[in-house]
Amino acid sequence: MTELRIAIVGFGKIARDQHVGAIAAVPGATLAAVASRNASLPELPHFATIEELLEQGPPIDAVSLCTPPQVRRAQAAAALAAGKHVMLEKPPGAGVAELDPLIAMAAGAKRTLFATWHSRYAPAVEPARQWLAERRISSVHISWNEDVRVWHPGQGWIFEPGGLGVFDPGINALSILTRILPKPVFVTAAELGFPANRQAPIAANLTLTDISGLPVTAEFDFRQTGPQSWDILVETDQGRLTLSNGGARMAIDGKVLAEAPDEEYRGLYRRFVELAATGASDVDLTPLRLVADAFLLGKRTIVEPFVD
Amino acid sequence: MTELRIAIVGFGKIARDQHVGAIAAVPGATLAAVASRNASLPELPHFATIEELLEQGPPIDAVSLCTPPQVRRAQAAAALAAGKHVMLEKPPGAGVAELDPLIAMAAGAKRTLFATWHSRYAPAVEPARQWLAERRISSVHISWNEDVRVWHPGQGWIFEPGGLGVFDPGINALSILTRILPKPVFVTAAELGFPANRQAPIAANLTLTDISGLPVTAEFDFRQTGPQSWDILVETDQGRLTLSNGGARMAIDGKVLAEAPDEEYRGLYRRFVELAATGASDVDLTPLRLVADAFLLGKRTIVEPFVD
């Protein structure tokens, strides 16, 4: 098998914490370069921008874009134009419609565009989907509350326009929800709490449903201190499914049926290598569309300023 | 030809000003009933709700939903479940994703779901599309400024969550833009002015582009007094196209090449009759997706309270 030579573009926390190790662990994937204004890795070719990488860098087959969502579209377009496969961190863009031309470019060039949803690769997500497929679901509740200071230190972009605020983690929950439920859901109401000094919400409550009227509620809060929660509770005719720790553990009525260590990003890179072998794309915009709808029809409230 | 027996649901200003006359003028369409909590027409069966209409009303083939967007999805689902064709006023919903199950229902029941964009039926839109198809476009600017007090009297829903605010008229401009340009556009930046006492913007500035980097700007303002403007200016290598009066008139470098009286809603009902003959659907969500993206990635500013 030919190695997929990958350059990471945007070398912040997620690149360091997850991407480097996952690429090293996945057969067929090799980290070949880094493009980042502020950071580099010893013994790897380094470039300040993606333009310099593409013009002056070593031969690469693919880029993995770990930059903030606001700048990713232009970078993806440049990489596709240069004939590279492209992997996008979540969310895939600052808006939904900007993905359409990228999808068309990738198809035209027979290159892979992979919009990743790492939480879908959490170990208990597929067991949960299968268990729910045979049950009658009566309600769903999501609690996705984390401390932004712990998980997003120095990431000012997250509260800028297009940065999603608390939906940056919340969209992970929505990516799981839209994978495990048998029918498509849509947002019917939302409350968004914007800090007085910020452009993206720090907390949100959503009400969703499907064509059958399934009640789905979600609470996202970035101000959580103490224990963090990344849980989805699903009530069914045959018991309560609890998907906890961001999809790492599934329990039915308290009994743990699936639990495994986190290998989400390895799963992503295995899939990227597989897609790139044929130049196929995988772009599911469903979670981002739900967030856009929440902004579109949400009630805004102003909450106390957030100081980092 | 069998007559398409239509009930209007939601009998406010747009139903009275446009729908009644258009149905009367279009061969093959007949107004058979009205469902509205507050209003009726002499000599027509009247019902307070769509549920009463569907249960107790005269035989009808179709409903035309002129209610506010926040309640339209449930009404459309009820009508499709009862085997009726459905025409949706614009915008087609309070969110984008809520349309998906309706599209699936309509396809499954072989009934028409028609998401209307009346401005696309303005007389100079098609001439403009054809003229632009053969030119090289260098920039686009939209000015869509109207007095909300004149055009939306008593429509409190327009500033409620899901009511779109100034995007209620602005989406008409976007529906024209996405019809006349040869390539898809997407929003890259937006500024949204929310009145301190309202939940939807009263003014907005958008920046859009396409895969080629075409500069497109749009200004929407609901606070316009004096002359109103519903204009799209397109600069090309062969002159400036001006589409004015909401698409009613096209001029090239000041010379009027197309102008005709407004028959937008007749065009819509002609199309509805045509679609319903085979149960085909016509749902283009592009304009609403652009608005959702503007909310998603827009910068919010608080402006002075709006008092009706």
XYZ file of C-alpha atoms in Angstrom:
616
model
C 0.000 0.000 0.000
C 1.272 3.470 -0.883
C 1.597 5.766 2.107
C -0.727 8.769 2.240
C 1.637 11.676 2.914
C -0.285 14.180 5.007
C 0.477 17.739 6.044
C -1.267 19.162 9.091
C -2.359 22.759 8.577
C -3.016 24.688 11.804
C -0.956 23.287 14.650
C -2.971 24.105 17.759
C -4.229 22.017 20.659
C -6.306 19.523 18.672
C -3.489 18.865 16.188
C -1.001 18.205 18.991
C -3.395 16.301 21.274
C -4.979 14.069 18.648
C -3.859 14.320 15.026
C -0.120 13.693 15.396
C -0.578 10.535 17.448
C -3.392 9.197 15.285
C -1.432 9.635 12.053
C 1.535 7.861 13.666
C -0.699 4.960 14.717
C -2.612 4.381 11.480
C -1.041 2.160 8.801
C -0.888 3.887 5.435
C -0.746 7.417 6.883
C 2.455 9.458 7.305
C 2.892 12.958 8.669
C 5.021 14.763 6.076
C 4.871 18.445 6.989
C 3.291 21.097 9.174
C 1.948 24.487 8.123
C 1.270 26.838 10.999
C 2.089 30.416 11.773
C 3.027 29.756 15.375
C 4.108 26.178 15.861
C 6.119 23.355 14.331
C 7.397 19.844 15.079
C 11.096 18.982 15.316
C 12.482 17.182 12.242
C 9.425 17.918 10.114
C 9.354 20.429 7.251
C 7.547 23.534 8.465
C 5.809 26.353 6.560
C 4.030 29.445 7.802
C 1.039 29.140 5.478
C -0.708 26.562 3.324
C 0.313 28.548 0.243
C 3.997 28.152 1.119
C 3.436 24.486 1.914
C 1.831 23.857 -1.467
C 4.431 25.880 -3.398
C 7.652 25.004 -1.615
C 6.905 21.931 0.489
C 7.899 18.293 0.087
C 5.634 16.015 -1.985
C 2.367 15.442 -0.131
C -0.891 13.728 -1.050
C -3.225 15.283 1.472
C -3.778 18.052 3.982
C -5.557 17.800 7.307
C -7.039 21.199 8.173
C -6.956 21.872 11.924
C -7.294 25.650 11.604
C -10.303 27.557 12.958
C -13.440 27.100 10.806
C -13.455 30.707 9.622
C -10.366 30.232 7.399
C -10.752 26.618 6.399
C -12.781 26.995 3.213
C -10.163 29.003 1.362
C -7.465 26.561 2.504
C -9.504 23.574 1.345
C -10.076 25.206 -2.042
C -6.334 25.869 -2.439
C -5.438 22.302 -1.499
C -8.027 20.752 -3.823
C -6.865 23.037 -6.637
C -3.340 21.706 -6.040
C -4.626 18.137 -6.364
C -4.507 17.223 -2.663
C -7.015 15.212 -0.667
C -8.539 17.243 2.168
C -9.613 16.296 5.673
C -11.599 18.922 7.588
C -11.741 19.123 11.380
C -15.258 19.750 12.686
C -17.200 21.898 12.098
C -16.547 21.600 8.348
C -16.980 25.336 7.757
C -18.111 28.666 9.104
C -21.306 28.275 7.082
C -23.156 25.436 5.367
C -23.357 26.700 1.783
C -19.604 27.248 1.493
C -19.151 23.476 1.380
C -21.055 23.035 -1.883
C -18.336 24.397 -4.188
C -15.722 22.330 -2.337
C -17.778 19.174 -2.816
C -18.044 19.973 -6.523
C -14.286 20.696 -6.791
C -13.392 17.426 -5.060
C -15.706 15.444 -7.314
C -14.337 17.152 -10.424
C -10.723 16.519 -9.428
C -11.405 12.983 -8.126
C -9.916 13.982 -4.802
C -11.226 13.143 -1.337
C -13.041 15.746 0.743
C -13.653 14.302 4.201
C -15.707 16.318 6.675
C -14.903 14.614 9.960
C -17.125 14.106 13.003
C -14.736 12.538 15.483
C -17.405 11.796 18.098
C -19.121 9.410 15.687
C -16.018 7.232 16.021
C -16.379 6.944 19.802
C -16.514 3.248 20.695
C -20.096 3.031 22.006
C -21.755 4.984 19.191
C -22.190 2.076 16.775
C -23.422 -0.291 19.535
C -25.945 2.383 20.565
C -27.160 2.841 16.982
C -27.683 -0.900 16.623
C -29.427 -1.260 19.986
C -31.803 1.634 19.211
C -32.613 0.363 15.730
C -34.729 -2.401 17.287
C -36.437 -0.331 20.010
C -39.255 2.146 20.148
C -37.788 5.479 21.264
C -39.928 7.712 23.462
C -37.587 10.614 24.298
C -34.006 11.845 24.109
C -32.107 14.246 26.352
C -28.593 15.540 25.791
C -26.415 17.185 28.485
C -23.183 18.476 27.028
C -21.586 20.737 29.591
C -17.898 21.490 29.737
C -15.537 24.112 31.041
C -14.387 26.247 28.127
C -11.362 27.414 30.111
C -10.119 23.830 30.436
C -10.839 22.570 26.951
C -10.328 25.650 24.782
C -7.542 27.700 26.383
C -6.513 30.654 24.263
C -8.963 29.783 21.480
C -10.391 33.267 21.049
C -11.835 32.331 17.639
C -14.418 30.134 19.337
C -16.389 33.211 20.469
C -15.839 35.143 17.236
C -18.501 35.166 14.481
C -18.427 31.744 12.817
C -16.723 30.143 15.840
C -19.939 28.478 17.121
C -19.289 29.120 20.827
C -20.781 26.321 22.915
C -21.897 24.628 19.713
C -18.258 23.771 19.045
C -18.569 20.922 21.570
C -22.358 20.743 21.195
C -22.051 19.826 17.532
C -20.247 16.673 18.676
C -23.408 15.643 20.520
C -25.483 16.465 17.442
C -23.137 14.400 15.271
C -23.776 11.401 17.543
C -27.519 12.076 17.789
C -27.914 12.185 14.007
C -25.997 8.909 13.731
C -27.822 6.849 16.370
C -31.430 7.893 15.727
C -33.330 6.047 13.006
C -35.097 9.164 11.652
C -33.836 12.665 10.768
C -34.402 15.327 13.423
C -34.845 19.064 13.115
C -34.749 22.025 15.503
C -38.099 23.513 16.514
C -36.920 25.967 19.197
C -33.700 27.208 20.714
C -32.504 29.590 23.396
C -29.039 30.992 22.931
C -27.168 32.782 25.722
C -24.651 35.267 24.310
C -22.118 36.789 26.717
C -22.465 40.573 26.540
C -18.895 40.846 25.244
C -18.892 37.950 22.759
C -20.258 37.028 19.338
C -21.117 33.379 19.919
C -23.306 31.707 22.552
C -21.826 30.305 25.766
C -24.942 28.257 26.525
C -27.867 26.889 24.557
C -31.057 24.903 25.050
C -32.509 23.168 22.015
C -35.789 21.464 21.302
C -35.785 19.093 18.376
C -38.162 16.522 16.977
C -38.648 14.172 14.037
C -41.571 13.500 11.739
C -43.157 11.267 14.422
C -43.007 14.008 17.055
C -40.209 12.426 19.136
C -39.303 14.833 21.961
C -35.586 15.643 21.932
C -34.012 18.221 24.230
C -30.422 19.325 24.504
C -28.587 21.554 26.948
C -25.144 22.837 26.121
C -23.175 24.879 28.644
C -19.597 26.104 28.396
C -19.567 27.384 32.012
C -19.504 23.969 33.652
C -17.056 23.606 36.502
C -16.477 20.466 38.553
C -17.639 17.252 36.868
C -18.091 17.603 33.127
C -20.941 15.935 31.242
C -21.091 14.616 27.717
C -24.165 12.410 28.003
C -27.085 11.334 25.835
C -30.079 9.627 27.502
C -32.551 7.755 25.352
C -35.767 6.368 26.836
C -37.196 3.393 24.979
C -39.888 0.742 25.391
C -37.143 -1.616 26.549
C -35.220 0.557 28.976
C -33.035 3.613 29.198
C -29.907 3.841 27.105
C -27.186 6.074 28.529
C -24.377 7.055 26.206
C -21.799 8.792 28.388
C -18.275 10.208 28.305
C -18.857 11.601 24.824
C -19.864 8.254 23.366
C -17.198 6.122 25.048
C -19.624 4.133 27.210
C -23.101 2.687 26.680
C -25.268 1.434 29.519
C -28.809 0.024 29.497
C -30.688 0.710 32.732
C -27.340 1.277 34.397
C -25.665 -1.893 33.145
C -22.597 -1.160 31.016
C -22.769 -3.013 27.693
C -20.039 -1.261 25.760
C -16.954 0.632 26.858
C -13.555 1.048 25.283
C -10.652 3.482 25.204
C -10.899 6.518 22.943
C -9.579 5.870 19.439
C -11.732 8.432 17.659
C -8.972 10.087 15.678
C -7.436 6.792 14.639
C -10.843 5.907 13.261
C -10.891 9.164 11.324
C -7.474 8.599 9.767
C -8.271 4.974 8.901
C -11.324 6.284 7.079
C -9.322 9.060 5.388
C -6.746 6.560 4.065
C -9.594 4.357 2.799
C -11.379 7.261 1.091
C -8.208 8.656 -0.481
C -7.408 5.288 -2.057
C -10.272 5.878 -4.492
C -10.678 9.649 -4.227
C -14.169 9.254 -2.752
C -15.645 11.983 -0.521
C -17.591 11.831 2.740
C -19.319 15.089 3.623
C -22.331 14.970 5.924
C -23.521 18.476 6.738
C -26.443 17.398 8.922
C -24.951 18.452 12.299
C -23.898 21.887 11.000
C -27.314 22.422 9.427
C -28.935 21.829 12.819
C -26.661 24.429 14.400
C -27.438 26.921 11.636
C -31.147 26.353 12.228
C -30.664 26.908 15.977
C -29.063 30.284 15.226
C -31.751 31.081 12.640
C -34.798 30.417 14.794
C -33.266 30.750 18.252
C -34.262 33.234 20.929
C -31.223 35.241 22.002
C -30.565 36.300 25.555
C -27.621 38.330 26.757
C -25.736 36.761 29.668
C -22.838 37.985 31.747
C -19.593 38.813 29.975
C -17.109 36.008 29.562
C -13.551 36.867 30.553
C -10.954 34.309 29.621
C -58.668 19.951 -17.222
C -59.778 19.175 -13.663
C -59.837 22.218 -11.418
C -57.351 22.279 -8.534
C -59.524 23.119 -5.530
C -57.380 25.169 -3.173
C -57.896 26.290 0.407
C -55.914 29.265 1.666
C -54.668 28.770 5.218
C -53.754 31.977 7.046
C -55.722 34.914 5.684
C -53.513 37.918 6.347
C -52.205 40.720 4.145
C -50.369 38.572 1.584
C -53.336 36.235 1.129
C -55.706 39.158 0.533
C -53.298 41.278 -1.536
C -51.976 38.526 -3.789
C -53.268 34.979 -3.420
C -57.018 35.538 -3.859
C -56.604 37.502 -7.084
C -53.989 35.167 -8.509
C -56.105 32.054 -7.911
C -59.057 33.786 -9.566
C -56.934 34.665 -12.597
C -55.230 31.324 -13.211
C -57.048 28.685 -15.278
C -57.267 25.368 -13.479
C -57.175 26.895 -9.980
C -60.222 27.515 -7.788
C -60.404 28.969 -4.300
C -62.574 26.520 -2.346
C -62.194 27.483 1.315
C -60.369 29.622 3.829
C -58.909 28.561 7.169
C -57.970 31.447 9.431
C -58.556 32.332 13.020
C -59.334 35.963 12.326
C -60.572 36.433 8.798
C -62.804 34.982 6.104
C -64.215 35.729 2.657
C -67.943 36.145 1.947
C -69.563 33.120 0.291
C -66.581 30.844 0.933
C -66.515 28.025 3.510
C -64.518 29.203 6.500
C -62.731 27.264 9.251
C -60.747 28.447 12.233
C -57.903 25.962 11.805
C -56.391 23.684 9.191
C -57.479 20.684 11.292
C -61.142 21.755 11.075
C -60.720 22.449 7.367
C -59.319 18.963 6.719
C -61.908 17.228 8.892
C -65.070 19.167 8.154
C -64.397 21.162 5.016
C -65.576 20.762 1.440
C -63.563 18.532 -0.902
C -60.229 20.193 -1.672
C -57.114 19.073 -3.525
C -54.580 21.489 -2.132
C -53.737 24.014 0.536
C -51.803 27.231 0.140
C -50.113 28.083 3.442
C -49.953 31.838 4.052
C -49.446 31.559 7.801
C -46.268 32.783 9.529
C -43.282 30.468 8.950
C -43.134 29.337 12.596
C -46.357 27.286 12.306
C -46.202 26.194 8.703
C -44.328 22.909 9.029
C -46.945 21.237 11.207
C -49.700 22.482 8.888
C -47.890 21.165 5.819
C -47.406 17.775 7.484
C -51.127 17.603 8.360
C -52.152 18.525 4.823
C -49.782 16.037 3.184
C -50.964 13.324 5.589
C -54.518 14.093 4.420
C -53.445 13.643 0.799
C -53.405 17.330 -0.178
C -50.912 19.149 -2.358
C -49.140 21.936 -0.459
C -47.930 25.350 -1.530
C -45.716 27.211 0.955
C -45.357 30.983 1.069
C -41.762 32.123 1.489
C -39.737 31.456 3.547
C -40.601 27.748 3.366
C -40.002 27.200 7.085
C -38.620 28.547 10.326
C -35.567 26.337 9.789
C -33.965 24.495 6.908
C -33.883 20.916 8.231
C -37.607 20.840 8.988
C -38.257 20.685 5.241
C -36.557 17.315 4.757
C -39.327 15.175 6.309
C -41.942 17.137 4.342
C -40.084 16.485 1.092
C -39.984 12.785 1.951
C -43.690 12.738 2.867
C -44.667 14.448 -0.369
C -42.579 12.035 -2.441
C -44.030 9.032 -0.605
C -47.610 10.238 -1.062
C -47.057 11.419 -4.657
C -48.291 14.848 -3.649
C -46.844 18.213 -4.619
C -44.801 20.237 -2.155
C -44.093 23.635 -3.701
C -41.798 26.031 -1.840
C -42.519 29.320 -3.566
C -40.166 32.230 -4.248
C -42.492 34.818 -5.745
C -39.738 37.256 -6.669
C -38.272 34.747 -9.092
C -41.472 35.189 -11.125
C -40.927 38.938 -11.504
C -40.928 39.759 -15.217
C -37.311 40.877 -15.652
C -35.692 38.000 -13.727
C -35.542 35.531 -16.594
C -34.289 38.165 -19.093
C -31.594 39.098 -16.562
C -30.543 35.481 -16.106
C -30.235 35.031 -19.861
C -28.338 38.278 -20.363
C -25.860 37.433 -17.597
C -25.290 33.886 -18.823
C -23.255 35.281 -21.720
C -21.308 37.947 -19.799
C -18.352 37.978 -17.476
C -19.585 39.232 -14.114
C -17.203 41.360 -12.033
C -19.344 42.354 -9.030
C -22.864 42.383 -7.614
C -24.509 44.762 -5.159
C -27.982 44.416 -3.684
C -29.930 47.243 -1.975
C -33.169 45.968 -0.481
C -34.506 48.662 1.802
C -38.135 49.028 2.731
C -40.281 50.508 5.461
C -41.451 47.690 7.705
C -44.315 49.844 8.980
C -45.734 50.169 5.464
C -45.263 46.618 4.243
C -45.721 44.545 7.387
C -48.320 46.328 9.536
C -49.314 44.326 12.586
C -47.037 41.404 11.655
C -45.444 40.972 15.059
C -44.241 37.468 14.134
C -41.694 38.976 11.772
C -39.502 40.061 14.722
C -40.125 36.897 16.739
C -37.626 33.993 16.680
C -37.973 32.288 13.295
C -39.585 35.374 11.742
C -36.414 36.450 9.893
C -36.832 40.195 10.475
C -35.363 42.150 7.555
C -34.501 38.863 5.865
C -38.212 38.378 5.223
C -37.916 40.827 2.315
C -34.166 40.248 1.950
C -34.714 36.599 1.107
C -36.627 37.774 -1.962
C -33.420 39.420 -3.198
C -31.467 36.267 -2.416
C -34.030 34.185 -4.308
C -33.431 36.368 -7.383
C -29.649 36.429 -6.917
C -29.455 32.633 -6.753
C -31.544 32.387 -9.908
C -29.716 34.897 -12.120
C -26.086 34.087 -11.254
C -24.428 31.225 -13.135
C -22.585 29.826 -10.078
C -23.699 29.088 -6.510
C -22.861 31.751 -3.929
C -22.234 31.487 -0.215
C -22.051 33.925 2.691
C -18.567 34.791 3.982
C -19.471 37.565 6.431
C -22.550 39.281 7.817
C -23.467 42.069 10.212
C -26.881 41.808 11.786
C -28.513 44.717 13.610
C -30.958 43.500 16.254
C -33.271 46.067 17.866
C -32.731 45.945 21.636
C -36.349 44.835 22.131
C -36.650 42.302 19.275
C -35.505 38.792 18.355
C -34.816 39.261 14.646
C -32.579 41.751 12.813
C -33.954 45.010 11.425
C -30.917 45.570 9.203
C -28.166 43.422 7.731
C -25.084 43.703 5.564
C -23.880 40.566 3.827
C -20.733 39.659 1.967
C -21.016 36.693 -0.348
C -18.858 35.134 -3.008
C -18.659 32.130 -5.320
C -15.886 29.658 -6.097
C -14.292 32.215 -8.460
C -14.149 34.900 -5.783
C -16.914 37.097 -7.251
C -17.540 39.999 -4.855
C -21.200 40.194 -3.868
C -22.514 42.609 -1.249
C -26.030 43.091 0.041
C -27.609 45.674 2.310
C -31.030 45.059 3.788
C -32.753 47.712 5.872
C -36.272 47.685 7.285
C -36.033 51.306 8.492
C -36.177 52.895 5.044
C -38.490 55.860 4.751
C -39.098 57.885 1.618
C -38.206 56.084 -1.630
C -37.951 52.328 -1.217
C -35.298 50.256 -2.995
C -35.399 46.713 -4.241
C -32.442 46.799 -6.608
C -29.704 44.456 -7.791
C -26.726 45.930 -9.674
C -24.467 43.630 -11.644
C -21.252 44.912 -13.215
C -20.084 42.934 -16.236
C -17.524 43.154 -19.030
C -20.326 44.413 -21.270
C -21.987 46.966 -19.044
C -23.992 47.365 -15.881
C -27.218 45.442 -15.455
C -29.738 47.060 -13.117
C -32.612 44.910 -11.940
C -34.967 47.230 -10.113
C -38.413 47.366 -8.520
C -37.935 43.897 -7.092
C -37.187 42.332 -10.451
C -39.862 44.114 -12.475
C -37.439 46.111 -14.637
C -34.081 45.370 -16.248
C -31.832 48.056 -17.664
C -28.390 47.821 -19.246
C -26.296 50.976 -18.740
C -29.519 52.830 -18.029
C -31.418 51.599 -21.076
C -34.563 49.654 -20.152
C -34.662 46.306 -21.946
C -37.401 44.534 -20.003
C -40.311 45.839 -17.977
C -43.776 44.453 -17.356
C -46.547 44.574 -14.778
C -46.253 42.363 -11.704
C -47.792 38.934 -12.223
C -45.598 37.073 -9.741
C -48.365 35.272 -7.896
C -50.131 34.264 -11.093
C -46.865 32.682 -12.122
C -46.729 30.803 -8.832
C -50.241 29.422 -9.191
C -49.676 28.457 -12.822
C -46.667 26.501 -11.657
C -48.612 24.963 -8.744
C -51.371 23.755 -11.080
C -48.718 22.294 -13.388
C -46.871 20.526 -10.557
C -50.048 19.158 -8.948
C -51.114 17.579 -12.248
C -48.354 14.991 -11.761
C -47.725 15.314 -8.011
C -44.190 16.583 -8.621
C -42.466 18.775 -6.028
C -40.362 21.918 -6.339
C -38.420 22.771 -3.187
C -35.300 24.903 -3.522
C -33.896 25.713 -0.097
C -30.917 27.724 -1.365
C -32.164 31.189 -0.306
C -33.102 30.009 3.209
C -29.754 28.265 3.603
C -27.998 31.552 2.849
C -30.036 33.299 5.533
C -29.290 30.530 8.043
C -25.586 30.922 7.268
C -25.833 34.691 7.771
C -27.294 34.096 11.241
C -24.710 31.386 11.954
C -21.604 33.361 11.087
C -22.922 36.912 11.424
C -21.657 39.575 13.805
C -24.521 40.837 15.944
C -24.929 44.443 16.951
C -27.706 45.836 19.108
C -29.514 48.807 17.586
C -32.215 51.092 18.907
C -35.502 49.470 19.949
C -38.169 49.153 17.283
C -41.604 50.356 18.308
C -44.391 49.522 15.882
